[in-house]
CSV table of C-alpha atoms in Angstrom, one decimal:
chain,number,residue,atom,x,y,z
J,1,MET,CA,223.0,-55.2,176.9
J,2,LYS,CA,220.5,-56.4,174.3
J,3,LYS,CA,220.1,-60.1,173.7
J,4,VAL,CA,222.3,-61.5,171.0
J,5,LYS,CA,221.0,-64.2,168.7
J,6,SER,CA,222.4,-67.7,169.6
J,7,LEU,CA,222.1,-71.3,168.4
J,8,ALA,CA,219.4,-71.8,171.0
J,9,ASP,CA,217.3,-69.1,169.4
J,10,LEU,CA,217.9,-70.7,166.0
J,11,LYS,CA,216.4,-73.9,167.4
J,12,LYS,CA,213.3,-72.0,168.4
J,13,MET,CA,213.0,-70.5,164.9
J,14,LYS,CA,213.4,-73.9,163.2
J,15,GLU,CA,209.7,-74.8,163.3
J,16,GLN,CA,208.8,-71.5,161.6
J,17,PHE,CA,211.4,-72.1,158.9
J,18,GLN,CA,210.2,-75.6,158.3
J,19,SER,CA,206.5,-74.6,158.0
J,20,ASN,CA,207.4,-71.9,155.5
J,21,ILE,CA,209.3,-74.5,153.5
J,22,ASN,CA,206.4,-77.0,153.6
J,23,LEU,CA,204.0,-74.3,152.4
J,24,ARG,CA,206.3,-73.5,149.5
J,25,GLU,CA,206.8,-77.2,148.6
J,26,LYS,CA,203.1,-77.8,148.4
J,27,SER,CA,202.5,-74.9,146.1
J,28,GLU,CA,205.0,-75.7,143.4
J,29,HIS,CA,207.2,-78.3,141.9
J,30,PRO,CA,211.0,-77.9,142.0
J,31,GLU,CA,211.2,-77.9,138.3
J,32,GLY,CA,209.0,-74.8,138.3
J,33,LEU,CA,211.7,-72.8,140.2
J,34,VAL,CA,213.4,-69.8,138.8
J,35,GLN,CA,217.1,-70.2,138.8
J,36,VAL,CA,219.4,-67.2,139.4
J,37,LYS,CA,223.1,-67.5,139.1
J,38,VAL,CA,225.4,-64.7,140.2
J,39,ALA,CA,229.0,-64.7,138.9
J,40,MET,CA,231.2,-64.6,141.9
J,41,ALA,CA,234.8,-64.8,140.8
J,42,THR,CA,237.4,-62.1,141.6
J,43,CYS,CA,236.1,-59.8,138.8
J,44,GLY,CA,232.4,-60.2,139.9
J,45,ILE,CA,233.1,-59.7,143.6
J,46,ALA,CA,235.3,-56.6,143.0
J,47,SER,CA,232.5,-55.0,141.0
J,48,GLY,CA,229.8,-55.5,143.6
J,49,ALA,CA,228.3,-59.0,142.9
J,50,LYS,CA,227.9,-59.6,146.6
J,51,ASP,CA,225.4,-56.7,147.0
J,52,VAL,CA,223.5,-58.0,144.0
J,53,MET,CA,223.3,-61.5,145.4
J,54,ASP,CA,222.2,-60.2,148.8
J,55,PHE,CA,219.5,-58.2,147.1
J,56,MET,CA,218.3,-61.2,145.0
J,57,ILE,CA,218.1,-63.5,148.0
J,58,THR,CA,216.2,-61.1,150.3
J,59,ASN,CA,214.0,-59.6,147.6
J,60,LEU,CA,212.9,-62.8,145.9
J,61,GLU,CA,211.9,-64.2,149.2
J,62,LYS,CA,210.1,-60.9,150.2
J,63,ARG,CA,208.2,-60.9,147.0
J,64,ASN,CA,207.2,-64.5,147.3
J,65,ILE,CA,209.0,-65.7,144.2
J,66,ASP,CA,210.2,-69.3,144.4
J,67,ALA,CA,213.8,-69.1,143.2
J,68,ILE,CA,217.1,-70.7,143.8
J,69,VAL,CA,220.0,-68.2,144.0
J,70,THR,CA,223.4,-69.8,143.5
J,71,GLN,CA,227.0,-68.7,142.8
J,72,THR,CA,228.9,-69.4,139.7
J,73,GLY,CA,232.4,-68.7,138.6
J,74,CYS,CA,233.7,-66.3,136.0
J,75,MET,CA,231.9,-66.7,132.7
J,76,GLY,CA,234.5,-64.7,130.8
J,77,TYR,CA,232.6,-61.4,130.8
J,78,CYS,CA,234.8,-59.7,133.3
J,79,TYR,CA,234.3,-56.4,131.5
J,80,ALA,CA,230.6,-56.5,132.2
J,81,GLU,CA,230.6,-57.6,135.8
J,82,PRO,CA,228.5,-58.1,137.9
J,83,THR,CA,226.8,-60.6,135.6
J,84,ILE,CA,223.8,-62.7,136.5
J,85,GLU,CA,222.1,-65.6,134.7
J,86,ILE,CA,218.3,-66.0,134.9
J,87,ARG,CA,216.7,-69.2,133.9
J,88,LEU,CA,212.9,-69.3,133.9
J,89,PRO,CA,211.3,-72.7,134.1
J,90,GLY,CA,211.4,-74.4,130.7
J,91,GLN,CA,213.3,-71.6,129.0
J,92,ASP,CA,216.9,-71.0,127.9
J,93,PRO,CA,219.0,-69.0,130.3
J,94,VAL,CA,219.6,-65.3,129.8
J,95,VAL,CA,222.7,-63.5,131.0
J,96,TYR,CA,222.6,-59.8,132.1
J,97,GLY,CA,225.7,-57.6,132.5
J,98,TYR,CA,226.5,-54.5,134.5
J,99,VAL,CA,223.9,-55.5,137.1
J,100,ASP,CA,223.5,-53.3,140.1
J,101,VAL,CA,220.8,-53.3,142.7
J,102,LYS,CA,218.5,-51.1,140.6
J,103,LYS,CA,218.9,-53.3,137.6
J,104,ALA,CA,218.3,-56.4,139.7
J,105,ASP,CA,215.1,-54.9,140.9
J,106,GLU,CA,214.0,-54.3,137.3
J,107,ILE,CA,215.0,-57.9,136.4
J,108,ILE,CA,212.9,-59.3,139.2
J,109,GLU,CA,209.8,-57.2,138.3
J,110,LYS,CA,209.9,-57.4,134.5
J,111,HIS,CA,211.9,-60.5,133.6
J,112,ILE,CA,211.1,-62.9,136.4
J,113,ARG,CA,207.6,-61.7,137.2
J,114,GLN,CA,206.3,-61.0,133.7
J,115,GLY,CA,208.7,-62.8,131.4
J,116,GLU,CA,209.6,-59.5,129.6
J,117,LEU,CA,213.3,-59.1,128.6
J,118,VAL,CA,215.1,-56.1,130.1
J,119,ASP,CA,218.0,-54.1,128.6
J,120,GLY,CA,221.5,-55.2,129.3
J,121,ILE,CA,221.5,-58.8,128.0
J,122,ILE,CA,224.8,-60.3,126.9
J,123,PRO,CA,223.9,-62.2,123.8
J,124,ILE,CA,225.4,-65.7,124.1
J,125,ASN,CA,224.6,-69.1,123.0
J,126,TYR,CA,225.7,-72.0,125.1
J,127,GLU,CA,224.5,-75.2,126.5
J,128,THR,CA,225.1,-76.0,130.2
J,129,ILE,CA,226.1,-79.5,131.1
F,1,MET,CA,238.6,-55.3,146.7
F,2,LYS,CA,237.2,-52.7,149.1
F,3,ASP,CA,237.4,-54.7,152.3
F,4,ILE,CA,238.5,-57.8,154.2
F,5,ALA,CA,235.1,-59.5,153.8
F,6,LEU,CA,235.3,-59.3,150.0
F,7,HIS,CA,238.8,-60.8,150.0
F,8,ILE,CA,237.5,-63.7,152.1
F,9,MET,CA,234.6,-64.3,149.7
F,10,ASP,CA,237.1,-64.3,146.8
F,11,ILE,CA,239.9,-66.5,148.3
F,12,VAL,CA,237.3,-69.0,149.6
F,13,GLN,CA,236.3,-69.6,146.0
F,14,ASN,CA,239.8,-71.0,145.4
F,15,SER,CA,239.3,-73.4,148.3
F,16,ILE,CA,235.9,-74.5,146.9
F,17,SER,CA,237.5,-75.1,143.4
F,18,ALA,CA,240.2,-77.2,145.2
F,19,GLY,CA,237.5,-79.6,146.4
F,20,ALA,CA,237.7,-78.5,150.0
F,21,THR,CA,234.9,-79.7,152.3
F,22,LEU,CA,235.9,-77.6,155.3
F,23,ILE,CA,237.1,-74.1,155.1
F,24,ILE,CA,238.3,-72.3,158.2
F,25,THR,CA,238.6,-68.5,158.2
F,26,ALA,CA,240.0,-66.5,161.1
F,27,VAL,CA,240.4,-62.8,161.7
F,28,LEU,CA,242.8,-62.0,164.5
F,29,GLU,CA,243.0,-58.5,165.7
F,30,ASP,CA,245.7,-57.5,168.2
F,31,LYS,CA,245.8,-53.9,169.3
F,32,VAL,CA,249.0,-54.4,171.3
F,33,GLU,CA,251.0,-55.9,168.4
F,34,ASP,CA,249.1,-53.6,166.0
F,35,ASN,CA,248.2,-56.5,163.8
F,36,LEU,CA,245.2,-57.7,161.8
F,37,ILE,CA,245.8,-61.2,160.6
F,38,LEU,CA,243.5,-63.0,158.1
F,39,ILE,CA,243.9,-66.8,157.8
F,40,ILE,CA,242.0,-69.0,155.4
F,41,SER,CA,242.7,-72.7,155.5
F,42,ASP,CA,241.1,-75.5,153.7
F,43,ASN,CA,241.3,-79.3,153.4
F,44,GLY,CA,241.3,-79.2,149.6
F,45,ARG,CA,243.7,-80.9,147.3
F,46,GLY,CA,246.6,-78.5,148.0
F,47,MET,CA,249.5,-77.5,145.7
F,48,ASP,CA,253.1,-78.5,145.2
F,49,GLN,CA,255.9,-76.0,146.0
F,50,GLU,CA,256.2,-75.0,142.3
F,51,THR,CA,252.6,-74.0,142.1
F,52,VAL,CA,252.8,-72.1,145.4
F,53,MET,CA,255.7,-70.1,143.9
F,54,LYS,CA,253.7,-69.3,140.8
F,55,ILE,CA,250.4,-68.4,142.4
F,56,THR,CA,251.1,-64.8,143.3
F,57,ASP,CA,251.8,-64.1,139.6
F,58,PRO,CA,248.7,-62.4,138.1
F,59,TYR,CA,249.3,-64.3,134.9
F,60,TYR,CA,249.0,-67.6,136.5
F,61,THR,CA,245.6,-69.2,136.7
F,62,THR,CA,244.0,-72.6,136.5
F,63,ARG,CA,240.9,-71.4,134.8
F,64,THR,CA,240.3,-71.6,131.1
F,65,THR,CA,237.8,-68.8,130.6
F,66,ARG,CA,240.4,-66.1,130.9
F,67,SER,CA,244.2,-66.0,131.3
F,68,VAL,CA,244.6,-63.9,134.4
F,69,GLY,CA,244.0,-64.8,138.1
F,70,LEU,CA,243.9,-61.8,140.4
F,71,GLY,CA,242.5,-63.1,143.6
F,72,ILE,CA,245.7,-63.8,145.4
F,73,PRO,CA,247.8,-61.0,143.8
F,74,LEU,CA,245.1,-58.5,145.0
F,75,LEU,CA,245.2,-59.8,148.5
F,76,ARG,CA,249.0,-59.7,148.5
F,77,HIS,CA,248.9,-56.1,147.2
F,78,SER,CA,246.3,-55.1,149.8
F,79,ALA,CA,248.3,-56.6,152.7
F,80,GLY,CA,251.6,-55.1,151.3
F,81,GLN,CA,250.1,-51.7,151.1
F,82,ALA,CA,249.0,-51.8,154.7
F,83,GLY,CA,252.5,-52.7,155.9
F,84,GLY,CA,252.0,-56.4,156.0
F,85,GLY,CA,252.4,-59.4,153.7
F,86,LEU,CA,251.1,-62.7,152.5
F,87,LYS,CA,252.2,-66.2,153.3
F,88,ILE,CA,251.0,-69.4,151.6
F,89,THR,CA,251.6,-72.9,152.9
F,90,SER,CA,250.4,-75.9,151.0
F,91,SER,CA,251.2,-79.4,150.1
F,92,PRO,CA,249.5,-81.9,147.8
F,93,GLY,CA,246.7,-83.7,149.6
F,94,GLN,CA,247.1,-81.6,152.8
F,95,GLY,CA,245.1,-78.5,151.9
F,96,THR,CA,246.2,-74.9,151.7
F,97,SER,CA,246.5,-72.1,154.2
F,98,ILE,CA,246.8,-68.5,153.3
F,99,THR,CA,247.8,-65.9,155.9
F,100,ALA,CA,247.6,-62.2,155.1
F,101,THR,CA,248.9,-59.7,157.7
F,102,PHE,CA,247.9,-56.1,157.9
F,103,ARG,CA,249.2,-53.3,160.2
F,104,ARG,CA,246.0,-52.5,162.0
F,105,SER,CA,246.6,-48.8,162.5
F,106,HIS,CA,247.9,-48.3,159.0
F,107,PHE,CA,246.1,-45.8,156.9
F,108,ASP,CA,245.7,-48.3,154.1
F,109,CYS,CA,244.5,-51.2,156.3
F,110,PRO,CA,241.2,-52.2,154.7
F,111,PRO,CA,238.0,-52.1,156.8
F,112,LEU,CA,236.4,-55.4,157.8
F,113,GLY,CA,233.4,-54.9,155.6
F,114,ASP,CA,230.3,-57.0,155.7
F,115,ILE,CA,231.7,-60.1,157.3
F,116,PRO,CA,228.2,-61.4,158.4
F,117,GLY,CA,226.9,-61.0,154.9
F,118,VAL,CA,229.8,-62.8,153.3
F,119,ILE,CA,230.0,-65.7,155.8
F,120,SER,CA,226.2,-66.3,155.7
F,121,LEU,CA,226.2,-66.2,151.9
F,122,LEU,CA,229.1,-68.7,151.6
F,123,ALA,CA,227.4,-71.0,154.1
F,124,GLY,CA,224.0,-70.8,152.4
F,125,CYS,CA,225.2,-71.1,148.9
F,126,ASN,CA,227.4,-74.1,149.5
F,127,PRO,CA,225.2,-76.3,151.6
F,128,SER,CA,227.4,-79.3,151.2
F,129,LEU,CA,230.5,-77.6,152.5
F,130,ASP,CA,231.3,-76.6,156.1
F,131,PHE,CA,232.6,-73.2,157.1
F,132,VAL,CA,234.1,-72.1,160.4
F,133,TYR,CA,234.6,-68.4,161.1
F,134,ARG,CA,236.7,-67.3,164.1
F,135,HIS,CA,237.0,-63.7,165.1
F,136,VAL,CA,239.5,-62.9,167.8
F,137,ILE,CA,239.9,-59.4,169.3
F,138,GLY,CA,242.5,-59.4,172.1
F,139,LYS,CA,241.2,-62.2,174.5
F,140,SER,CA,237.7,-62.3,173.2
F,141,VAL,CA,236.6,-64.9,170.6
F,142,TYR,CA,233.5,-65.5,168.5
F,143,VAL,CA,233.2,-68.7,166.5
F,144,PHE,CA,230.6,-69.4,163.9
F,145,ASP,CA,230.4,-73.0,162.7
F,146,THR,CA,228.1,-74.4,160.1
F,147,MET,CA,228.4,-77.9,161.5
F,148,GLU,CA,226.7,-76.6,164.7
F,149,ILE,CA,224.1,-74.7,162.6
F,150,LYS,CA,223.3,-77.8,160.6
F,151,GLU,CA,222.9,-79.9,163.7
F,152,VAL,CA,220.4,-77.5,165.1
F,153,LEU,CA,218.5,-77.1,161.8
F,154,GLU,CA,218.2,-80.9,161.2
F,155,LYS,CA,216.0,-81.1,158.1
F,156,VAL,CA,215.7,-77.4,157.4
F,157,PRO,CA,218.3,-76.6,154.6
F,158,ILE,CA,221.0,-74.1,155.4
F,159,SER,CA,220.4,-72.7,151.9
F,160,ASP,CA,216.9,-71.4,152.9
F,161,PRO,CA,216.8,-67.6,152.4
F,162,ALA,CA,215.2,-67.2,155.9
F,163,VAL,CA,218.1,-69.2,157.4
F,164,ILE,CA,220.7,-67.2,155.5
F,165,SER,CA,219.3,-63.9,156.8
F,166,TYR,CA,219.1,-65.3,160.3
F,167,MET,CA,222.7,-66.4,160.2
F,168,LYS,CA,223.7,-63.0,158.9
F,169,GLU,CA,222.0,-61.3,161.9
F,170,MET,CA,223.4,-63.8,164.3
F,171,ILE,CA,227.0,-63.2,163.2
F,172,GLY,CA,226.5,-59.5,163.0
F,173,GLU,CA,225.1,-59.2,166.6
F,174,ASN,CA,227.8,-61.4,168.0
F,175,LEU,CA,230.6,-59.5,166.2
F,176,GLU,CA,229.1,-56.2,167.5
F,177,GLU,CA,229.2,-57.6,171.0
F,178,LEU,CA,232.8,-58.7,170.5
F,179,LEU,CA,233.8,-55.2,169.5
F,180,LEU,CA,232.3,-53.9,172.8
F,181,MET,CA,234.5,-56.2,174.9
F,182,PRO,CA,237.6,-54.7,176.5
F,183,GLU,CA,240.6,-55.4,174.3
F,184,THR,CA,243.2,-56.3,176.9
């Protein structure tokens, strides 16, 4: 039987995680982080928000983009789920609707990388507290 | 909701909104009794009996952005469809416990789904909360506990993407092994 990952293995991996974090912290300030919020209420989850969130977390890391991915509740756009909110440093947040893995990929490459807006924006105006 | 994992992700959000700091999820599979039982308990603020009665009504919700709340009705429907049912116990200040029962061999019993993905996401995205996940098949048990993980990690945050994917692999491999164990 193959070896199954355990807490002891995690302990061994800890150093590696820590050094990656140190590297990242040195390169940028926290206020320079891209913030991604995935709407994860019943409506979002039922429409596939989990796959989008999985994709965001793994791919932002793979592509070396410093970002925080968090969950949020229902924003009232149940018809357009899954929805995600992108906030680039120093800019107003933008909300995208009907996001699937393909759309998420486009958002990472165009919006997050190049600051170019992508189709599928839900036009809203609001201030977060 | 396509599977048990997505139901877990959804119901746990209620616990988070109720101010829980510890959320314990258990999946109990029993081939002899032909049962699959999902239990989600939290130490949140709980509900009074009147609210517990109302909560399976899809037109009851505490939110303000929309007037329907489908999480619990969907779970009840899913369980009912698979020859089981839903039970909620709660009291103010004591937390809430939700038990959904499914008949394991039932055609409409939902698949487990991506449990490792859901549990690791919940743990990573809510670093200030603790999650325990227990999976029991017959006499074999696997327990995942973020309190243990955080103790091992020390200063490394549980929300780090590399940690999240590690936890996902760890839960996945352990559950796979659990499935290989003899059931009786």
